[in-house]
Coordinates of C-alpha atoms and ligand atoms in Angstrom, one line a residue:
M24 CA -106.2 -242.1 -97.7
S25 CA -108.1 -241.7 -94.4
S26 CA -110.5 -244.4 -93.3
N27 CA -113.4 -242.0 -94.1
E28 CA -112.2 -241.4 -97.6
A29 CA -111.7 -245.2 -98.0
G30 CA -115.4 -245.7 -97.0
N31 CA -116.5 -243.0 -99.3
E32 CA -114.4 -244.4 -102.1
R33 CA -116.1 -247.8 -101.7
C34 CA -119.5 -246.2 -101.7
R35 CA -118.6 -244.5 -105.0
E36 CA -117.3 -247.7 -106.4
R37 CA -120.5 -249.4 -105.4
E38 CA -122.6 -246.8 -107.1
A39 CA -120.6 -247.1 -110.3
E40 CA -121.0 -250.8 -110.2
Q41 CA -124.7 -250.5 -109.8
A42 CA -124.9 -248.1 -112.8
K43 CA -123.2 -250.8 -114.9
S44 CA -125.3 -253.7 -113.8
A45 CA -128.4 -254.2 -111.7
S46 CA -127.7 -257.9 -111.3
P47 CA -127.6 -259.6 -107.9
D48 CA -124.5 -259.4 -105.7
L49 CA -123.6 -263.0 -105.8
R50 CA -120.7 -262.5 -108.3
E51 CA -119.2 -259.8 -106.2
A52 CA -119.8 -261.8 -103.1
E53 CA -117.8 -264.7 -104.6
Q54 CA -115.0 -262.3 -105.4
A55 CA -115.0 -261.0 -101.9
K56 CA -115.0 -264.5 -100.5
S57 CA -112.2 -265.7 -102.7
A58 CA -109.8 -262.9 -101.4
P59 CA -107.1 -264.4 -99.3
P60 CA -107.8 -264.0 -95.6
D61 CA -105.0 -261.6 -94.9
L62 CA -106.3 -259.3 -97.6
R63 CA -109.8 -259.6 -96.3
E64 CA -108.7 -258.5 -92.9
A65 CA -106.7 -255.6 -94.3
D66 CA -109.7 -254.5 -96.3
L67 CA -111.9 -254.7 -93.2
A68 CA -109.5 -252.6 -91.2
K69 CA -109.2 -250.1 -94.1
S70 CA -112.9 -249.9 -94.5
A71 CA -113.4 -248.6 -90.9
P72 CA -115.8 -245.8 -91.6
H73 CA -114.4 -243.6 -88.8
D74 CA -111.0 -242.4 -87.8
L75 CA -109.1 -242.4 -84.5
R76 CA -111.0 -239.4 -83.3
E77 CA -114.0 -241.6 -83.3
V78 CA -112.2 -244.3 -81.3
D79 CA -111.4 -241.7 -78.7
R80 CA -115.0 -240.7 -78.5
G81 CA -116.1 -244.3 -78.3
K82 CA -113.9 -244.6 -75.2
N83 CA -116.2 -242.3 -73.4
A84 CA -119.1 -244.4 -72.4
S85 CA -121.0 -241.4 -71.1
L86 CA -120.9 -239.6 -74.5
D87 CA -124.2 -238.1 -75.3
P88 CA -124.7 -238.9 -79.0
R89 CA -127.5 -236.4 -79.4
D90 CA -125.0 -233.6 -79.2
A91 CA -122.2 -235.3 -81.0
E92 CA -121.4 -234.5 -84.6
L93 CA -120.4 -237.8 -86.0
A94 CA -116.8 -238.0 -87.0
S95 CA -117.8 -239.3 -90.4
G96 CA -118.9 -235.9 -91.3
G97 CA -122.6 -235.8 -90.6
R98 CA -125.3 -236.5 -88.1
P99 CA -127.0 -239.8 -88.1
E100 CA -130.3 -240.2 -90.0
T101 CA -132.5 -240.3 -86.9
V102 CA -132.0 -238.2 -83.9
P103 CA -134.3 -238.8 -80.9
S104 CA -136.1 -235.7 -79.5
E105 CA -135.3 -234.6 -76.1
G106 CA -137.5 -236.0 -73.4
R107 CA -138.5 -239.1 -75.3
P108 CA -138.2 -242.5 -73.5
Q109 CA -135.0 -244.2 -74.6
G110 CA -136.1 -247.7 -75.5
R111 CA -139.4 -249.1 -74.5
T112 CA -142.5 -249.6 -76.5
D113 CA -145.7 -251.3 -76.1
A114 CA -145.5 -253.7 -79.0
S115 CA -149.2 -253.6 -79.6
R116 CA -148.8 -250.0 -80.6
L117 CA -146.5 -250.8 -83.5
P118 CA -147.7 -250.3 -87.0
G119 CA -148.3 -253.3 -89.2
P120 CA -150.7 -255.1 -91.5
P121 CA -154.0 -256.6 -90.3
V122 CA -153.7 -259.7 -88.2
T123 CA -154.3 -263.0 -89.9
R124 CA -153.5 -265.8 -87.5
C125 CA -151.4 -268.7 -88.5
H126 CA -153.4 -271.8 -87.7
G127 CA -152.0 -273.6 -84.6
A128 CA -149.1 -271.3 -84.2
G129 CA -148.1 -269.4 -81.0
R130 CA -150.1 -271.7 -78.7
T131 CA -149.0 -269.9 -75.6
P132 CA -148.8 -266.1 -76.1
V133 CA -146.2 -263.9 -74.5
K134 CA -146.1 -260.2 -74.0
L135 CA -143.5 -258.4 -76.1
T136 CA -141.7 -255.2 -75.2
L137 CA -138.9 -253.9 -77.5
F138 CA -135.9 -251.9 -76.1
A139 CA -132.6 -250.6 -77.5
A140 CA -129.4 -250.6 -75.5
G141 CA -127.1 -248.3 -77.4
Y142 CA -126.3 -248.1 -81.1
C143 CA -123.5 -248.0 -83.6
T144 CA -123.2 -246.2 -86.9
H145 CA -122.3 -247.1 -90.4
R146 CA -122.5 -245.7 -93.9
E147 CA -125.9 -246.7 -95.3
C148 CA -124.4 -247.7 -98.6
L149 CA -122.4 -250.4 -96.9
T150 CA -125.4 -251.8 -95.2
I151 CA -127.8 -252.1 -98.1
R152 CA -127.7 -252.2 -101.8
G153 CA -128.5 -248.7 -103.2
G154 CA -128.1 -247.0 -99.9
A155 CA -126.9 -243.4 -99.6
R156 CA -123.6 -242.3 -98.3
R157 CA -125.1 -240.8 -95.2
T158 CA -124.3 -242.2 -91.8
I159 CA -127.2 -244.1 -90.2
R160 CA -127.7 -245.5 -86.7
F161 CA -127.9 -249.2 -86.0
P162 CA -129.9 -249.5 -82.7
A163 CA -128.9 -252.5 -80.6
M164 CA -132.4 -253.7 -79.9
F165 CA -133.3 -256.4 -77.4
A166 CA -136.7 -257.9 -76.5
C167 CA -138.4 -258.8 -73.3
L168 CA -141.0 -261.6 -73.6
E169 CA -143.1 -261.9 -70.5
H170 CA -144.1 -265.6 -70.4
P171 CA -147.1 -266.6 -68.2
D172 CA -145.2 -269.3 -66.4
L173 CA -141.5 -268.6 -67.0
G174 CA -141.5 -264.8 -66.3
P175 CA -139.5 -262.3 -68.3
I176 CA -137.4 -263.9 -71.0
L177 CA -134.8 -261.8 -72.9
F178 CA -133.9 -262.1 -76.6
D179 CA -130.3 -260.6 -76.6
T180 CA -129.2 -257.7 -74.4
G181 CA -127.7 -254.9 -76.6
Y182 CA -124.5 -253.1 -75.6
S183 CA -123.2 -252.3 -72.2
R184 CA -120.3 -250.2 -70.8
R185 CA -118.2 -253.4 -70.8
F186 CA -117.9 -253.1 -74.6
F187 CA -115.6 -250.1 -74.0
E188 CA -113.6 -252.0 -71.3
Q189 CA -113.2 -255.0 -73.6
T190 CA -112.1 -252.9 -76.6
E191 CA -109.7 -250.7 -74.8
R192 CA -106.6 -252.5 -76.0
F193 CA -105.6 -254.3 -79.2
P194 CA -106.9 -256.5 -80.8
G195 CA -110.3 -255.6 -79.3
R196 CA -109.7 -252.0 -80.3
L197 CA -110.0 -253.1 -83.9
Y198 CA -113.7 -253.7 -83.2
R199 CA -114.1 -250.0 -82.3
W200 CA -112.4 -248.9 -85.4
T201 CA -114.8 -250.8 -87.6
T202 CA -117.9 -250.2 -85.4
P203 CA -118.2 -246.8 -83.6
V204 CA -120.5 -247.5 -80.6
Y205 CA -122.6 -245.0 -78.6
F206 CA -123.9 -246.0 -75.2
R207 CA -124.8 -244.4 -72.0
E208 CA -125.3 -246.1 -68.7
E209 CA -129.0 -245.4 -68.7
D210 CA -129.3 -247.4 -71.9
S211 CA -128.3 -250.7 -70.3
A212 CA -130.8 -253.5 -70.5
A213 CA -130.8 -254.1 -66.8
R214 CA -131.6 -250.4 -66.0
Q215 CA -134.3 -250.1 -68.6
L216 CA -136.0 -253.3 -67.4
R217 CA -135.8 -252.0 -63.8
E218 CA -137.5 -248.8 -64.9
A219 CA -140.2 -250.9 -66.6
G220 CA -140.8 -252.7 -63.3
I221 CA -138.8 -255.9 -64.1
D222 CA -136.1 -256.9 -61.6
P223 CA -133.0 -258.2 -63.5
D224 CA -132.8 -261.0 -60.9
D225 CA -136.2 -262.2 -62.1
V226 CA -134.8 -262.8 -65.6
R227 CA -134.2 -266.6 -65.6
T228 CA -133.8 -267.0 -69.4
I229 CA -131.8 -265.2 -72.0
I230 CA -132.1 -266.4 -75.6
L231 CA -128.9 -265.4 -77.5
S232 CA -129.4 -265.0 -81.3
H233 CA -125.6 -265.1 -81.7
F234 CA -122.5 -263.9 -79.8
H235 CA -121.6 -260.6 -81.4
A236 CA -120.9 -257.9 -78.8
D237 CA -124.0 -255.9 -79.5
H238 CA -126.1 -258.9 -78.6
I239 CA -124.3 -260.4 -75.5
G240 CA -123.1 -257.0 -74.2
G241 CA -125.4 -257.0 -71.1
V242 CA -125.6 -260.6 -70.1
M243 CA -123.4 -260.1 -67.0
D244 CA -126.1 -258.0 -65.5
F245 CA -128.5 -261.0 -65.2
P246 CA -126.8 -263.3 -62.7
Q247 CA -129.8 -265.6 -62.3
A248 CA -130.3 -266.2 -66.1
Q249 CA -129.6 -269.3 -68.0
F250 CA -128.6 -269.0 -71.7
V251 CA -130.3 -270.6 -74.6
Y252 CA -128.6 -270.7 -78.0
L253 CA -127.7 -273.0 -80.9
N254 CA -124.6 -275.0 -80.1
E255 CA -123.0 -274.0 -83.3
A256 CA -123.1 -270.3 -82.4
Y257 CA -120.8 -270.8 -79.4
E258 CA -118.7 -273.7 -80.5
S259 CA -117.7 -272.0 -83.7
L260 CA -116.1 -269.3 -81.6
R261 CA -114.6 -271.5 -78.9
I262 CA -112.5 -273.3 -81.4
R263 CA -110.8 -270.0 -82.5
Q264 CA -107.2 -270.0 -81.4
S265 CA -106.3 -266.4 -80.9
A266 CA -107.9 -263.3 -79.5
M267 CA -107.5 -261.7 -82.9
A268 CA -109.5 -264.5 -84.6
M269 CA -112.2 -264.0 -82.0
V270 CA -112.4 -260.2 -82.6
M271 CA -112.5 -260.8 -86.4
A272 CA -115.5 -263.0 -85.7
G273 CA -117.1 -260.1 -83.7
F274 CA -116.7 -262.0 -80.4
L275 CA -115.4 -260.4 -77.2
P276 CA -115.2 -263.4 -74.7
G277 CA -114.8 -261.0 -71.8
L278 CA -118.4 -260.0 -72.1
L279 CA -119.5 -263.4 -70.9
P280 CA -119.7 -264.3 -67.2
A281 CA -117.2 -266.7 -65.8
D282 CA -119.9 -269.3 -65.2
F283 CA -121.4 -269.0 -68.7
D284 CA -120.9 -272.7 -69.5
R285 CA -122.5 -273.8 -66.3
R286 CA -125.5 -271.6 -66.9
S287 CA -125.8 -272.6 -70.6
R288 CA -128.8 -274.6 -71.8
P289 CA -128.0 -275.0 -75.5
I290 CA -130.9 -276.1 -77.8
D291 CA -131.2 -279.8 -78.0
E292 CA -131.5 -280.0 -81.8
A293 CA -132.9 -283.5 -81.8
K294 CA -135.4 -283.3 -79.0
Q295 CA -136.6 -279.7 -79.6
R296 CA -136.9 -279.8 -83.3
I297 CA -140.5 -279.3 -84.7
A298 CA -142.1 -278.9 -88.1
L299 CA -143.3 -275.4 -88.6
P300 CA -146.8 -274.4 -89.8
D301 CA -147.3 -273.6 -93.4
C302 CA -147.6 -269.9 -92.6
L303 CA -143.8 -269.9 -91.9
L304 CA -142.8 -271.3 -95.3
P305 CA -140.2 -271.4 -96.7
F306 CA -138.9 -272.1 -93.2
E307 CA -139.9 -275.7 -92.5
H308 CA -138.3 -276.6 -89.2
G309 CA -137.7 -274.8 -85.9
Y310 CA -137.0 -275.5 -82.2
D311 CA -139.7 -275.3 -79.5
L312 CA -137.6 -273.6 -76.9
F313 CA -139.8 -274.2 -73.8
G314 CA -141.9 -277.2 -74.9
D315 CA -145.2 -275.2 -74.9
G316 CA -145.1 -273.7 -78.4
S317 CA -144.7 -270.2 -77.0
V318 CA -141.3 -269.4 -78.5
I319 CA -140.0 -271.1 -81.6
A320 CA -136.3 -270.6 -82.7
I321 CA -135.5 -270.7 -86.4
D322 CA -132.0 -271.2 -87.7
L323 CA -131.1 -268.1 -89.8
S324 CA -127.4 -268.7 -90.1
G325 CA -125.1 -266.8 -92.4
H326 CA -124.5 -263.5 -90.6
A327 CA -123.0 -265.7 -87.9
P328 CA -122.9 -269.5 -87.5
G329 CA -126.0 -270.8 -85.7
Q330 CA -127.7 -267.4 -85.7
I331 CA -131.3 -267.8 -84.7
G332 CA -134.5 -265.8 -84.9
I333 CA -137.5 -266.4 -82.7
Y334 CA -141.2 -266.7 -83.6
F335 CA -144.0 -266.1 -81.1
T336 CA -147.4 -264.4 -80.6
S337 CA -147.9 -261.3 -78.5
A338 CA -151.3 -259.5 -78.1
G339 CA -152.7 -261.6 -81.0
Q340 CA -149.9 -260.5 -83.3
E341 CA -147.3 -262.9 -84.7
Y342 CA -143.6 -261.9 -84.7
L343 CA -140.4 -263.1 -86.0
L344 CA -137.4 -261.3 -84.4
C345 CA -134.8 -262.2 -87.0
A346 CA -131.7 -260.6 -85.3
D347 CA -129.1 -259.8 -88.0
A348 CA -130.4 -262.1 -90.7
A349 CA -131.6 -258.7 -92.2
W350 CA -130.2 -255.4 -91.1
S351 CA -133.4 -253.5 -92.0
S352 CA -137.0 -254.1 -92.9
R353 CA -136.3 -252.7 -96.3
A354 CA -133.7 -255.4 -96.8
Y355 CA -136.2 -258.3 -96.5
R356 CA -139.0 -256.4 -98.1
E357 CA -137.0 -255.8 -101.3
Y358 CA -134.4 -258.5 -100.9
A359 CA -131.7 -255.9 -100.9
A360 CA -128.4 -257.3 -99.7
P361 CA -125.7 -255.3 -98.0
H362 CA -122.6 -254.1 -99.9
P363 CA -120.3 -257.2 -100.5
L364 CA -117.8 -255.5 -98.3
A365 CA -120.1 -256.1 -95.4
G366 CA -120.1 -259.7 -96.4
L367 CA -116.5 -259.9 -95.2
I368 CA -117.8 -259.9 -91.6
K369 CA -120.4 -262.5 -92.3
S370 CA -119.6 -266.1 -91.6
D371 CA -121.2 -267.4 -94.8
W372 CA -122.2 -264.9 -97.4
R373 CA -124.0 -267.3 -99.6
L374 CA -126.1 -268.7 -96.7
Y375 CA -126.7 -265.1 -95.5
L376 CA -128.2 -264.2 -98.9
H377 CA -130.2 -267.5 -99.0
N378 CA -131.8 -266.7 -95.6
L379 CA -132.4 -263.1 -96.5
Q380 CA -134.2 -264.3 -99.6
R381 CA -136.2 -266.7 -97.5
L382 CA -137.3 -263.9 -95.2
H383 CA -138.3 -261.9 -98.3
E384 CA -140.4 -264.9 -99.4
L385 CA -141.9 -265.3 -95.9
H386 CA -142.9 -261.7 -95.9
A387 CA -144.5 -262.0 -99.3
R388 CA -146.4 -265.1 -98.3
S389 CA -147.4 -264.2 -94.8
P390 CA -147.3 -260.4 -94.5
H391 CA -149.3 -260.6 -91.3
I392 CA -146.1 -261.8 -89.5
R393 CA -144.1 -258.8 -88.2
I394 CA -140.5 -259.5 -89.0
V395 CA -138.3 -257.3 -86.8
P396 CA -134.5 -257.0 -87.5
T397 CA -132.5 -256.1 -84.4
H398 CA -130.9 -253.1 -86.0
C399 CA -133.8 -251.7 -88.0
G400 CA -134.3 -248.0 -87.6
E401 CA -138.0 -248.2 -88.5
W402 CA -138.7 -250.3 -85.5
R403 CA -136.5 -248.2 -83.4
E404 CA -138.4 -245.1 -84.3
S405 CA -141.6 -247.0 -83.5
A406 CA -140.2 -247.7 -80.1
Q407 CA -140.0 -244.0 -79.2
Ligands
ZN17 ZN1 -124.2 -259.7 -85.5

């Protein structure tokens, strides 16, 4: 069975399971988690939605995806029109509910611009319960927050051409098999920022939601930046003994600069911890990253250990960039989890579901807060 057929087979199995029962995915998640590690890895490799032809395409960093028929048998759901800007949007133009301010939140506003640096593709039915078998794009978005005193601050960086260098050989190549990536040099975070009038050397701070390759891919292009993240996010990877174990955790250490440790400013969880305003319930605690209430990190672990989202105000609008705690806006709106097979690449499936459920509750309680998942096609389309 080819990897495509394997992916289709799993989608069909999933549809059959849904027909039998509409109950939540926890039982299946438990089954998936209880599989022995070697079996889980084998399944993960088998589930690669694309075959070797796709890998060879991925090798070509200059591939223009707009002309590429995806190896999985179809075009992605969204295809940008020619001539449109690739990644930038004025956040104040984005659609959303009327603004109702959280009392006391976002004391120092910042100016948000969203970009995307490349994308990968997956079968929709693997990424969300009830999804179709079509192939969809996962834009690798990153955000620039212009702070009145600290200058431009990045939240993640998207992909870069280094992804292809780092996945040229085994075991990194396994990453490409499971995640076909599309990226052109003009998609890089540094280049897009430069075109937006921001010198990459002026970026002094990069907040890392977690250390998967589509989030840290561009950090080397910002030599003056310091890195802010939750300790657990990095430590959980450093203790891994083998290159294979790192790849299985979605981490390609070669994407980090040699002086990463020296430039790291991990969150001081004791000193920076704050109580959150009621409008952010059920989230009760966060971390005031710069001591001025401008950007608050919230622990949204589960997709990866120590994965954070950030809460802030831009142009009078509150945002929570939730990174991969939800893969789409529909996921938190409807509390629709991914296929349990996708749970195999999550560090803690139960915690992931718990935080997804909390995002769902937050959205219901405070719909004025724009919750933006990194890979959500809805936001990506707004950004064009
Ligand atoms: Zn991730």
